[in-house]
Amino acid sequence: MSPRTLGMTDALHDYLLQVSLREPEILYRLRRETAAGPGDGMQISPEQGQFMQLLAELTGARSYLEVGTFTGYSALAMALAMPADARLVCCDLSADYTAMARRFWTEAGVAERVDLRLAPALDTLAALQDEGRRFDLMFIDADKENYGAYYEAGLKLVRPGGLILFDNVLWGGSVVDPDKQDADTKAIRALNLALHADRRISLSLVPIGDGLTLARVR
């Protein structure tokens, strides 16, 4: 037993991947191609993707909403884990990054399940509310200063008992560095405090990847 979470050395991380990770070959290729291009730091870790897949399986999710799609790794991971009749809505601004996503979704045979909307995410979230859409699972991994607004919109879109996942909530450790006072770091700190105090959800911050908060809508 341990009274606190174990620190993750490089050797221990390698062991974790060795005995846990079951990354499909197509996800591996997408991750490697993303790593070779610009903005690779926006890619989630493969173990986080697998953890999110397990959450989808455990909750029986059939509808998934994503804010911030990048090259499509997280969306593809979720599409592969969810039933064939599941539907995904992905919000992004970049036609360039999501071109890679579309290519891999097509290769994996899941492209027809994914509704990619290239527009400001808050506009898309408002449109989804107008359409009367409801989702089982939502993943927020976009511009940090709008995390709070995405969350409030998500509470109107995710069903009671559904999950909202927030990426980058440890922000490379900057959340505890008093010298880090940039807008993104302040936004993540404010979000974490707000989520902790919000009784509309139950939550847990999991130290996987760059920190992943699970919020279950009550």
Tab-separated table of C-alpha atoms in Angstrom:
chain	number	residue	atom	x	y	z
A	1	MET	CA	0.000	0.000	0.000
A	2	SER	CA	1.015	3.606	-0.505
A	3	PRO	CA	-0.444	6.807	0.945
A	4	ARG	CA	0.191	8.697	-2.295
A	5	THR	CA	0.421	8.152	-6.050
A	6	LEU	CA	3.695	6.571	-7.109
A	7	GLY	CA	6.121	8.795	-9.008
A	8	MET	CA	6.586	7.784	-12.655
A	9	THR	CA	10.206	7.214	-13.655
A	10	ASP	CA	11.116	6.522	-17.271
A	11	ALA	CA	11.771	2.874	-16.436
A	12	LEU	CA	8.432	2.512	-14.668
A	13	HIS	CA	6.629	4.220	-17.554
A	14	ASP	CA	8.246	1.803	-19.994
A	15	TYR	CA	7.096	-1.092	-17.806
A	16	LEU	CA	3.563	0.309	-17.689
A	17	LEU	CA	3.434	0.371	-21.480
A	18	GLN	CA	4.975	-3.090	-21.739
A	19	VAL	CA	2.397	-4.817	-19.541
A	20	SER	CA	-0.672	-2.671	-20.267
A	21	LEU	CA	-0.712	-0.969	-23.653
A	22	ARG	CA	-2.629	-2.726	-26.451
A	23	GLU	CA	-2.423	-0.024	-29.089
A	24	PRO	CA	-3.892	-1.064	-32.453
A	25	GLU	CA	-1.473	-0.773	-35.344
A	26	ILE	CA	-3.483	1.989	-37.037
A	27	LEU	CA	-3.402	4.113	-33.874
A	28	TYR	CA	0.330	3.530	-33.591
A	29	ARG	CA	0.858	4.720	-37.169
A	30	LEU	CA	-1.306	7.788	-36.604
A	31	ARG	CA	0.620	8.626	-33.452
A	32	ARG	CA	3.989	8.210	-35.173
A	33	GLU	CA	2.960	10.322	-38.173
A	34	THR	CA	1.662	13.022	-35.827
A	35	ALA	CA	4.914	12.971	-33.845
A	36	ALA	CA	6.864	13.652	-37.041
A	37	GLY	CA	4.928	16.839	-37.773
A	38	PRO	CA	4.316	20.215	-36.138
A	39	GLY	CA	2.335	20.501	-32.931
A	40	ASP	CA	3.072	16.943	-31.812
A	41	GLY	CA	2.883	18.083	-28.176
A	42	MET	CA	-0.897	18.331	-28.581
A	43	GLN	CA	-1.135	14.546	-29.020
A	44	ILE	CA	-2.528	12.543	-26.101
A	45	SER	CA	-0.451	9.645	-24.797
A	46	PRO	CA	-1.356	6.140	-25.991
A	47	GLU	CA	-2.024	4.941	-22.458
A	48	GLN	CA	-4.480	7.809	-21.998
A	49	GLY	CA	-6.205	6.870	-25.233
A	50	GLN	CA	-6.554	3.296	-24.023
A	51	PHE	CA	-7.894	4.478	-20.652
A	52	MET	CA	-10.506	6.573	-22.446
A	53	GLN	CA	-11.463	3.558	-24.539
A	54	LEU	CA	-12.041	1.581	-21.354
A	55	LEU	CA	-14.233	4.369	-19.990
A	56	ALA	CA	-16.324	4.223	-23.158
A	57	GLU	CA	-16.704	0.469	-22.784
A	58	LEU	CA	-17.534	0.664	-19.065
A	59	THR	CA	-20.196	3.321	-19.598
A	60	GLY	CA	-21.650	1.740	-22.726
A	61	ALA	CA	-21.208	5.057	-24.537
A	62	ARG	CA	-22.862	5.344	-27.953
A	63	SER	CA	-22.464	9.094	-28.465
A	64	TYR	CA	-19.222	11.038	-28.100
A	65	LEU	CA	-18.508	14.765	-28.302
A	66	GLU	CA	-14.970	16.059	-28.693
A	67	VAL	CA	-13.700	19.631	-28.449
A	68	GLY	CA	-10.252	19.775	-30.020
A	69	THR	CA	-9.564	16.959	-32.477
A	70	PHE	CA	-6.080	17.746	-33.860
A	71	THR	CA	-4.983	14.767	-36.007
A	72	GLY	CA	-7.763	12.519	-34.766
A	73	TYR	CA	-6.053	10.061	-32.407
A	74	SER	CA	-8.517	10.366	-29.526
A	75	ALA	CA	-11.543	10.280	-31.833
A	76	LEU	CA	-10.233	7.211	-33.633
A	77	ALA	CA	-9.484	5.482	-30.341
A	78	MET	CA	-13.035	6.119	-29.178
A	79	ALA	CA	-14.593	5.068	-32.477
A	80	LEU	CA	-12.707	1.774	-32.314
A	81	ALA	CA	-13.911	1.151	-28.754
A	82	MET	CA	-17.560	2.076	-29.259
A	83	PRO	CA	-20.289	0.013	-30.989
A	84	ALA	CA	-20.723	0.191	-34.754
A	85	ASP	CA	-23.865	2.305	-34.358
A	86	ALA	CA	-22.116	4.885	-32.163
A	87	ARG	CA	-21.880	8.455	-33.398
A	88	LEU	CA	-19.124	10.996	-32.795
A	89	VAL	CA	-19.153	14.787	-33.160
A	90	CYS	CA	-15.718	16.406	-33.342
A	91	CYS	CA	-15.090	20.156	-33.074
A	92	ASP	CA	-11.967	21.777	-34.469
A	93	LEU	CA	-10.774	24.789	-36.445
A	94	SER	CA	-7.920	23.324	-38.478
A	95	ALA	CA	-8.601	21.806	-41.873
A	96	ASP	CA	-4.893	20.956	-42.116
A	97	TYR	CA	-4.588	18.884	-38.934
A	98	THR	CA	-7.955	17.214	-39.397
A	99	ALA	CA	-7.072	16.184	-42.945
A	100	MET	CA	-4.805	13.586	-41.360
A	101	ALA	CA	-7.627	12.622	-39.024
A	102	ARG	CA	-10.026	12.092	-41.929
A	103	ARG	CA	-7.472	9.952	-43.756
A	104	PHE	CA	-6.962	7.606	-40.824
A	105	TRP	CA	-10.673	7.490	-39.966
A	106	THR	CA	-11.364	6.429	-43.542
A	107	GLU	CA	-8.675	3.760	-43.450
A	108	ALA	CA	-10.091	2.425	-40.175
A	109	GLY	CA	-13.606	2.294	-41.619
A	110	VAL	CA	-15.112	4.694	-39.071
A	111	ALA	CA	-15.299	7.933	-41.086
A	112	GLU	CA	-19.050	7.704	-41.625
A	113	ARG	CA	-19.603	7.658	-37.858
A	114	VAL	CA	-17.745	10.942	-37.333
A	115	ASP	CA	-19.380	14.340	-37.804
A	116	LEU	CA	-16.415	16.737	-38.019
A	117	ARG	CA	-17.450	20.370	-37.615
A	118	LEU	CA	-14.820	22.961	-38.509
A	119	ALA	CA	-15.976	26.077	-36.685
A	120	PRO	CA	-15.409	27.824	-33.352
A	121	ALA	CA	-16.297	25.163	-30.802
A	122	LEU	CA	-18.628	27.371	-28.782
A	123	ASP	CA	-20.665	27.981	-31.940
A	124	THR	CA	-20.837	24.253	-32.609
A	125	LEU	CA	-21.817	23.485	-29.012
A	126	ALA	CA	-24.603	26.062	-29.204
A	127	ALA	CA	-25.806	24.527	-32.474
A	128	LEU	CA	-25.842	21.068	-30.915
A	129	GLN	CA	-28.012	22.399	-28.090
A	130	ASP	CA	-30.388	23.880	-30.663
A	131	GLU	CA	-30.494	20.477	-32.379
A	132	GLY	CA	-31.496	18.843	-29.099
A	133	ARG	CA	-28.457	16.559	-29.073
A	134	ARG	CA	-27.383	14.579	-25.996
A	135	PHE	CA	-24.121	12.737	-25.459
A	136	ASP	CA	-22.833	9.970	-23.229
A	137	LEU	CA	-19.221	11.116	-23.215
A	138	MET	CA	-17.425	14.402	-23.894
A	139	PHE	CA	-13.686	15.090	-24.177
A	140	ILE	CA	-12.324	18.638	-23.885
A	141	ASP	CA	-8.802	19.145	-25.253
A	142	ALA	CA	-8.656	22.572	-26.867
A	143	ASP	CA	-7.780	26.199	-26.026
A	144	LYS	CA	-7.387	26.362	-22.267
A	145	GLU	CA	-8.913	29.792	-21.706
A	146	ASN	CA	-12.262	28.485	-22.953
A	147	TYR	CA	-12.292	25.276	-20.903
A	148	GLY	CA	-14.776	26.790	-18.456
A	149	ALA	CA	-17.144	27.802	-21.250
A	150	TYR	CA	-16.843	24.389	-22.899
A	151	TYR	CA	-17.651	22.784	-19.560
A	152	GLU	CA	-20.797	24.837	-19.014
A	153	ALA	CA	-21.960	23.986	-22.522
A	154	GLY	CA	-21.113	20.354	-21.899
A	155	LEU	CA	-23.324	20.220	-18.837
A	156	LYS	CA	-26.252	20.985	-21.136
A	157	LEU	CA	-25.224	18.386	-23.698
A	158	VAL	CA	-24.063	15.407	-21.638
A	159	ARG	CA	-26.779	13.248	-20.123
A	160	PRO	CA	-27.031	12.692	-16.352
A	161	GLY	CA	-24.622	9.883	-15.566
A	162	GLY	CA	-22.475	10.761	-18.573
A	163	LEU	CA	-18.826	11.752	-18.404
A	164	ILE	CA	-16.973	14.944	-19.284
A	165	LEU	CA	-13.210	14.437	-19.608
A	166	PHE	CA	-10.722	17.313	-19.396
A	167	ASP	CA	-7.198	16.945	-20.776
A	168	ASN	CA	-4.026	18.768	-19.657
A	169	VAL	CA	-5.282	19.518	-16.150
A	170	LEU	CA	-1.756	19.194	-14.708
A	171	TRP	CA	-0.335	21.297	-17.566
A	172	GLY	CA	3.165	19.869	-17.467
A	173	GLY	CA	3.390	20.617	-13.755
A	174	SER	CA	2.919	24.353	-14.309
A	175	VAL	CA	-0.194	24.374	-12.118
A	176	VAL	CA	2.035	24.244	-9.018
A	177	ASP	CA	4.802	26.542	-10.285
A	178	PRO	CA	4.278	30.040	-8.836
A	179	ASP	CA	6.461	31.520	-11.580
A	180	LYS	CA	3.992	30.359	-14.248
A	181	GLN	CA	1.394	33.111	-14.594
A	182	ASP	CA	0.494	32.899	-18.281
A	183	ALA	CA	-3.141	32.907	-19.342
A	184	ASP	CA	-3.329	29.184	-20.111
A	185	THR	CA	-1.862	28.144	-16.769
A	186	LYS	CA	-4.180	30.492	-14.899
A	187	ALA	CA	-7.139	29.096	-16.828
A	188	ILE	CA	-6.267	25.503	-15.916
A	189	ARG	CA	-5.820	26.420	-12.254
A	190	ALA	CA	-9.171	28.210	-12.231
A	191	LEU	CA	-10.863	25.265	-13.927
A	192	ASN	CA	-9.453	22.760	-11.446
A	193	LEU	CA	-10.655	24.825	-8.484
A	194	ALA	CA	-14.076	25.343	-10.055
A	195	LEU	CA	-14.535	21.646	-10.795
A	196	HIS	CA	-13.496	20.695	-7.273
A	197	ALA	CA	-16.176	22.985	-5.829
A	198	ASP	CA	-18.928	22.093	-8.325
A	199	ARG	CA	-21.588	19.814	-6.805
A	200	ARG	CA	-23.223	19.263	-10.187
A	201	ILE	CA	-20.592	16.604	-10.813
A	202	SER	CA	-18.615	13.910	-9.079
A	203	LEU	CA	-14.995	13.884	-10.161
A	204	SER	CA	-11.503	12.466	-10.027
A	205	LEU	CA	-8.268	13.894	-11.418
A	206	VAL	CA	-6.214	11.002	-12.743
A	207	PRO	CA	-2.432	11.495	-13.164
A	208	ILE	CA	-2.263	9.930	-16.616
A	209	GLY	CA	-0.747	11.712	-19.603
A	210	ASP	CA	-0.764	15.422	-18.771
A	211	GLY	CA	-3.527	14.930	-16.212
A	212	LEU	CA	-7.083	13.845	-17.014
A	213	THR	CA	-10.114	14.886	-14.971
A	214	LEU	CA	-13.187	12.668	-15.081
A	215	ALA	CA	-16.407	14.511	-14.237
A	216	ARG	CA	-19.632	12.507	-13.968
A	217	VAL	CA	-22.712	14.641	-14.507
A	218	ARG	CA	-25.209	14.223	-11.681
